Amino acid sequence: MFCGNCGAPYTRKTAARRGKLHHKYWSCKDRIKGKRGNGCKNRNIKEDELLKIISDKLGWRWVDSEHFDSDAMLRIVKRIVITDNDVLLDLL
């Protein structure tokens, strides 16, 4: 999975706040490199939102992230590019 703005890989992160549920999200690796706002400006995306978008683009029925078939996706999708307003799939 790669950034559509700078080409850097997207990495998975877990947000943890006191007393709140943890949620997983994906972020451009170069976003955190820049101090004082110099990093990549591409968006973070919640994992549930990302998996739903991928499911929709593949024509799969969405239930929830726990029922997402990542093995099947890896057999179909070669590359994922996240842009400011879209998720692009490069299929095998």
Tab-separated table of N, CA and C in Angstrom:
chain	number	residue	atom	x	y	z
A	1	MET	N	0.848	-1.157	0.000
A	1	MET	CA	0.000	0.000	0.000
A	1	MET	C	0.901	1.230	0.000
A	2	PHE	N	0.589	2.175	-0.888
A	2	PHE	CA	1.475	3.318	-1.077
A	2	PHE	C	0.708	4.640	-1.125
A	3	CYS	N	1.429	5.712	-0.844
A	3	CYS	CA	0.887	7.065	-0.859
A	3	CYS	C	0.810	7.575	-2.298
A	4	GLY	N	-0.339	8.116	-2.663
A	4	GLY	CA	-0.504	8.691	-3.987
A	4	GLY	C	0.150	10.053	-4.129
A	5	ASN	N	0.551	10.679	-3.034
A	5	ASN	CA	1.200	11.991	-3.090
A	5	ASN	C	2.712	11.885	-3.206
A	6	CYS	N	3.339	11.085	-2.332
A	6	CYS	CA	4.807	11.050	-2.293
A	6	CYS	C	5.396	9.684	-2.652
A	7	GLY	N	4.566	8.642	-2.744
A	7	GLY	CA	5.047	7.313	-3.116
A	7	GLY	C	5.557	6.461	-1.965
A	8	ALA	N	5.596	7.011	-0.763
A	8	ALA	CA	6.078	6.256	0.402
A	8	ALA	C	5.055	5.184	0.784
A	9	PRO	N	5.503	4.140	1.465
A	9	PRO	CA	4.553	3.113	1.909
A	9	PRO	C	3.637	3.634	3.007
A	10	TYR	N	2.457	3.058	3.072
A	10	TYR	CA	1.536	3.299	4.181
A	10	TYR	C	1.806	2.246	5.242
A	11	THR	N	1.783	2.642	6.510
A	11	THR	CA	2.015	1.708	7.608
A	11	THR	C	0.809	1.695	8.536
A	12	ARG	N	0.617	0.556	9.175
A	12	ARG	CA	-0.524	0.369	10.075
A	12	ARG	C	-0.165	0.864	11.466
A	13	LYS	N	-1.090	1.584	12.079
A	13	LYS	CA	-0.889	2.129	13.420
A	13	LYS	C	-2.118	1.819	14.269
A	14	THR	N	-1.935	1.873	15.575
A	14	THR	CA	-3.049	1.705	16.505
A	14	THR	C	-3.148	2.949	17.367
A	15	ALA	N	-4.328	3.550	17.380
A	15	ALA	CA	-4.560	4.734	18.207
A	15	ALA	C	-5.077	4.271	19.559
A	16	ALA	N	-4.458	4.754	20.599
A	16	ALA	CA	-4.868	4.387	21.956
A	16	ALA	C	-5.090	5.659	22.762
A	17	ARG	N	-6.286	5.788	23.266
A	17	ARG	CA	-6.599	6.923	24.140
A	17	ARG	C	-7.151	6.374	25.441
A	18	ARG	N	-6.864	7.048	26.493
A	18	ARG	CA	-7.325	6.610	27.811
A	18	ARG	C	-8.839	6.442	27.851
A	19	GLY	N	-9.257	5.255	28.273
A	19	GLY	CA	-10.676	5.006	28.456
A	19	GLY	C	-11.477	4.839	27.182
A	20	LYS	N	-10.833	4.830	26.040
A	20	LYS	CA	-11.546	4.690	24.769
A	20	LYS	C	-11.060	3.439	24.057
A	21	LEU	N	-11.880	2.953	23.143
A	21	LEU	CA	-11.497	1.792	22.356
A	21	LEU	C	-10.331	2.136	21.439
A	22	HIS	N	-9.484	1.176	21.213
A	22	HIS	CA	-8.378	1.361	20.277
A	22	HIS	C	-8.915	1.161	18.863
A	23	HIS	N	-8.394	1.918	17.935
A	23	HIS	CA	-8.743	1.666	16.544
A	23	HIS	C	-7.478	1.672	15.696
A	24	LYS	N	-7.534	0.925	14.619
A	24	LYS	CA	-6.393	0.796	13.721
A	24	LYS	C	-6.595	1.738	12.537
A	25	TYR	N	-5.498	2.309	12.086
A	25	TYR	CA	-5.547	3.180	10.923
A	25	TYR	C	-4.243	3.048	10.151
A	26	TRP	N	-4.242	3.547	8.932
A	26	TRP	CA	-3.074	3.505	8.058
A	26	TRP	C	-2.625	4.931	7.786
A	27	SER	N	-1.301	5.131	7.758
A	27	SER	CA	-0.738	6.470	7.605
A	27	SER	C	0.488	6.417	6.694
A	28	CYS	N	0.673	7.467	5.903
A	28	CYS	CA	1.866	7.570	5.063
A	28	CYS	C	3.097	7.621	5.962
A	29	LYS	N	4.083	6.818	5.643
A	29	LYS	CA	5.300	6.768	6.458
A	29	LYS	C	6.014	8.122	6.488
A	30	ASP	N	5.969	8.859	5.388
A	30	ASP	CA	6.640	10.166	5.341
A	30	ASP	C	5.844	11.264	6.043
A	31	ARG	N	4.616	10.973	6.434
A	31	ARG	CA	3.810	11.965	7.157
A	31	ARG	C	4.443	12.285	8.508
A	32	ILE	N	4.982	11.270	9.165
A	32	ILE	CA	5.565	11.484	10.492
A	32	ILE	C	7.010	11.965	10.432
A	33	LYS	N	7.624	11.903	9.260
A	33	LYS	CA	9.017	12.352	9.132
A	33	LYS	C	9.154	13.856	9.309
A	34	GLY	N	8.193	14.579	8.792
A	34	GLY	CA	8.313	16.029	8.804
A	34	GLY	C	7.956	16.639	10.141
A	35	LYS	N	8.878	17.366	10.692
A	35	LYS	CA	8.585	18.109	11.915
A	35	LYS	C	8.131	19.503	11.507
A	36	ARG	N	7.281	20.062	12.323
A	36	ARG	CA	6.743	21.406	12.051
A	36	ARG	C	5.972	21.457	10.729
A	37	GLY	N	5.299	20.358	10.389
A	37	GLY	CA	4.443	20.360	9.208
A	37	GLY	C	5.135	20.135	7.886
A	38	ASN	N	6.376	19.630	7.890
A	38	ASN	CA	7.106	19.439	6.641
A	38	ASN	C	6.855	18.090	5.978
A	39	GLY	N	6.178	17.165	6.654
A	39	GLY	CA	5.958	15.818	6.122
A	39	GLY	C	4.865	15.791	5.063
A	40	CYS	N	4.616	14.593	4.553
A	40	CYS	CA	3.573	14.383	3.554
A	40	CYS	C	2.219	14.786	4.135
A	41	LYS	N	1.396	15.382	3.328
A	41	LYS	CA	0.094	15.873	3.783
A	41	LYS	C	-1.056	14.915	3.465
A	42	ASN	N	-0.745	13.747	2.887
A	42	ASN	CA	-1.818	12.814	2.558
A	42	ASN	C	-2.513	12.336	3.823
A	43	ARG	N	-3.745	11.938	3.692
A	43	ARG	CA	-4.604	11.611	4.830
A	43	ARG	C	-4.269	10.282	5.491
A	44	ASN	N	-4.631	10.191	6.755
A	44	ASN	CA	-4.704	8.904	7.436
A	44	ASN	C	-6.051	8.306	7.067
A	45	ILE	N	-6.156	6.980	7.127
A	45	ILE	CA	-7.430	6.337	6.834
A	45	ILE	C	-7.664	5.212	7.832
A	46	LYS	N	-8.851	5.206	8.430
A	46	LYS	CA	-9.189	4.150	9.381
A	46	LYS	C	-9.235	2.816	8.648
A	47	GLU	N	-8.766	1.773	9.324
A	47	GLU	CA	-8.696	0.459	8.690
A	47	GLU	C	-10.074	-0.028	8.236
A	48	ASP	N	-11.104	0.145	9.050
A	48	ASP	CA	-12.452	-0.283	8.651
A	48	ASP	C	-12.905	0.423	7.378
A	49	GLU	N	-12.645	1.725	7.299
A	49	GLU	CA	-13.021	2.497	6.109
A	49	GLU	C	-12.263	1.996	4.883
A	50	LEU	N	-10.963	1.751	5.042
A	50	LEU	CA	-10.136	1.272	3.938
A	50	LEU	C	-10.626	-0.081	3.432
A	51	LEU	N	-10.882	-1.009	4.343
A	51	LEU	CA	-11.327	-2.343	3.939
A	51	LEU	C	-12.702	-2.303	3.279
A	52	LYS	N	-13.571	-1.410	3.736
A	52	LYS	CA	-14.888	-1.273	3.102
A	52	LYS	C	-14.746	-0.737	1.681
A	53	ILE	N	-13.893	0.247	1.485
A	53	ILE	CA	-13.665	0.801	0.143
A	53	ILE	C	-13.113	-0.278	-0.779
A	54	ILE	N	-12.137	-1.046	-0.299
A	54	ILE	CA	-11.561	-2.126	-1.108
A	54	ILE	C	-12.637	-3.150	-1.454
A	55	SER	N	-13.456	-3.536	-0.476
A	55	SER	CA	-14.550	-4.487	-0.724
A	55	SER	C	-15.493	-3.966	-1.800
A	56	ASP	N	-15.883	-2.702	-1.687
A	56	ASP	CA	-16.791	-2.102	-2.671
A	56	ASP	C	-16.177	-2.120	-4.065
A	57	LYS	N	-14.903	-1.767	-4.161
A	57	LYS	CA	-14.245	-1.724	-5.467
A	57	LYS	C	-14.092	-3.113	-6.083
A	58	LEU	N	-13.982	-4.144	-5.241
A	58	LEU	CA	-13.874	-5.519	-5.737
A	58	LEU	C	-15.245	-6.161	-5.951
A	59	GLY	N	-16.310	-5.455	-5.574
A	59	GLY	CA	-17.655	-5.990	-5.736
A	59	GLY	C	-18.035	-7.019	-4.681
A	60	TRP	N	-17.347	-6.992	-3.554
A	60	TRP	CA	-17.628	-7.926	-2.462
A	60	TRP	C	-18.669	-7.324	-1.533
A	61	ARG	N	-19.438	-8.198	-0.898
A	61	ARG	CA	-20.418	-7.757	0.092
A	61	ARG	C	-19.679	-7.421	1.386
A	62	TRP	N	-19.937	-6.240	1.927
A	62	TRP	CA	-19.269	-5.792	3.154
A	62	TRP	C	-20.094	-6.194	4.367
A	63	VAL	N	-19.438	-6.853	5.324
A	63	VAL	CA	-20.067	-7.168	6.604
A	63	VAL	C	-19.375	-6.350	7.687
A	64	ASP	N	-18.096	-6.635	7.898
A	64	ASP	CA	-17.248	-5.872	8.811
A	64	ASP	C	-15.805	-6.299	8.589
A	65	SER	N	-14.882	-5.639	9.263
A	65	SER	CA	-13.460	-5.909	9.025
A	65	SER	C	-13.044	-7.310	9.463
A	66	GLU	N	-13.746	-7.882	10.432
A	66	GLU	CA	-13.392	-9.232	10.878
A	66	GLU	C	-13.733	-10.293	9.840
A	67	HIS	N	-14.669	-9.997	8.937
A	67	HIS	CA	-15.052	-10.944	7.895
A	67	HIS	C	-14.379	-10.639	6.555
A	68	PHE	N	-13.474	-9.683	6.531
A	68	PHE	CA	-12.768	-9.331	5.296
A	68	PHE	C	-11.756	-10.423	4.972
A	69	ASP	N	-11.768	-10.914	3.736
A	69	ASP	CA	-10.876	-12.002	3.320
A	69	ASP	C	-9.585	-11.415	2.738
A	70	SER	N	-8.614	-11.157	3.605
A	70	SER	CA	-7.361	-10.530	3.160
A	70	SER	C	-6.552	-11.466	2.267
A	71	ASP	N	-6.639	-12.777	2.486
A	71	ASP	CA	-5.916	-13.723	1.624
A	71	ASP	C	-6.437	-13.659	0.195
A	72	ALA	N	-7.753	-13.606	0.037
A	72	ALA	CA	-8.346	-13.493	-1.299
A	72	ALA	C	-7.959	-12.165	-1.943
A	73	MET	N	-7.945	-11.089	-1.149
A	73	MET	CA	-7.570	-9.786	-1.686
A	73	MET	C	-6.129	-9.810	-2.201
A	74	LEU	N	-5.233	-10.449	-1.450
A	74	LEU	CA	-3.826	-10.501	-1.854
A	74	LEU	C	-3.625	-11.301	-3.139
A	75	ARG	N	-4.537	-12.211	-3.448
A	75	ARG	CA	-4.450	-12.976	-4.696
A	75	ARG	C	-4.959	-12.169	-5.885
A	76	ILE	N	-5.704	-11.096	-5.622
A	76	ILE	CA	-6.329	-10.300	-6.685
A	76	ILE	C	-5.649	-8.948	-6.876
A	77	VAL	N	-5.244	-8.324	-5.781
A	77	VAL	CA	-4.742	-6.945	-5.816
A	77	VAL	C	-3.216	-6.935	-5.787
A	78	LYS	N	-2.637	-6.249	-6.763
A	78	LYS	CA	-1.178	-6.131	-6.856
A	78	LYS	C	-0.658	-4.962	-6.020
A	79	ARG	N	-1.393	-3.846	-6.041
A	79	ARG	CA	-0.923	-2.621	-5.384
A	79	ARG	C	-2.125	-1.763	-5.007
A	80	ILE	N	-2.025	-1.096	-3.864
A	80	ILE	CA	-3.056	-0.166	-3.409
A	80	ILE	C	-2.403	1.204	-3.259
A	81	VAL	N	-3.034	2.214	-3.838
A	81	VAL	CA	-2.524	3.584	-3.748
A	81	VAL	C	-3.608	4.448	-3.107
A	82	ILE	N	-3.233	5.136	-2.038
A	82	ILE	CA	-4.173	6.004	-1.331
A	82	ILE	C	-3.891	7.449	-1.721
A	83	THR	N	-4.917	8.104	-2.271
A	83	THR	CA	-4.794	9.514	-2.644
A	83	THR	C	-5.601	10.349	-1.652
A	84	ASP	N	-5.626	11.652	-1.875
A	84	ASP	CA	-6.371	12.547	-0.984
A	84	ASP	C	-7.851	12.192	-0.901
A	85	ASN	N	-8.422	11.714	-2.015
A	85	ASN	CA	-9.867	11.474	-2.022
A	85	ASN	C	-10.285	10.133	-2.611
A	86	ASP	N	-9.344	9.190	-2.769
A	86	ASP	CA	-9.698	7.901	-3.354
A	86	ASP	C	-8.704	6.832	-2.927
A	87	VAL	N	-9.098	5.597	-3.150
A	87	VAL	CA	-8.220	4.445	-2.960
A	87	VAL	C	-8.198	3.725	-4.302
A	88	LEU	N	-7.020	3.627	-4.907
A	88	LEU	CA	-6.878	3.029	-6.230
A	88	LEU	C	-6.306	1.625	-6.101
A	89	LEU	N	-6.890	0.679	-6.840
A	89	LEU	CA	-6.428	-0.703	-6.814
A	89	LEU	C	-5.810	-1.054	-8.156
A	90	ASP	N	-4.625	-1.643	-8.123
A	90	ASP	CA	-3.969	-2.182	-9.310
A	90	ASP	C	-4.125	-3.693	-9.204
A	91	LEU	N	-4.963	-4.266	-10.063
A	91	LEU	CA	-5.275	-5.688	-9.982
A	91	LEU	C	-4.261	-6.526	-10.748
A	92	LEU	N	-4.108	-7.771	-10.319
A	92	LEU	CA	-3.209	-8.715	-10.996
A	92	LEU	C	-3.815	-9.168	-12.304
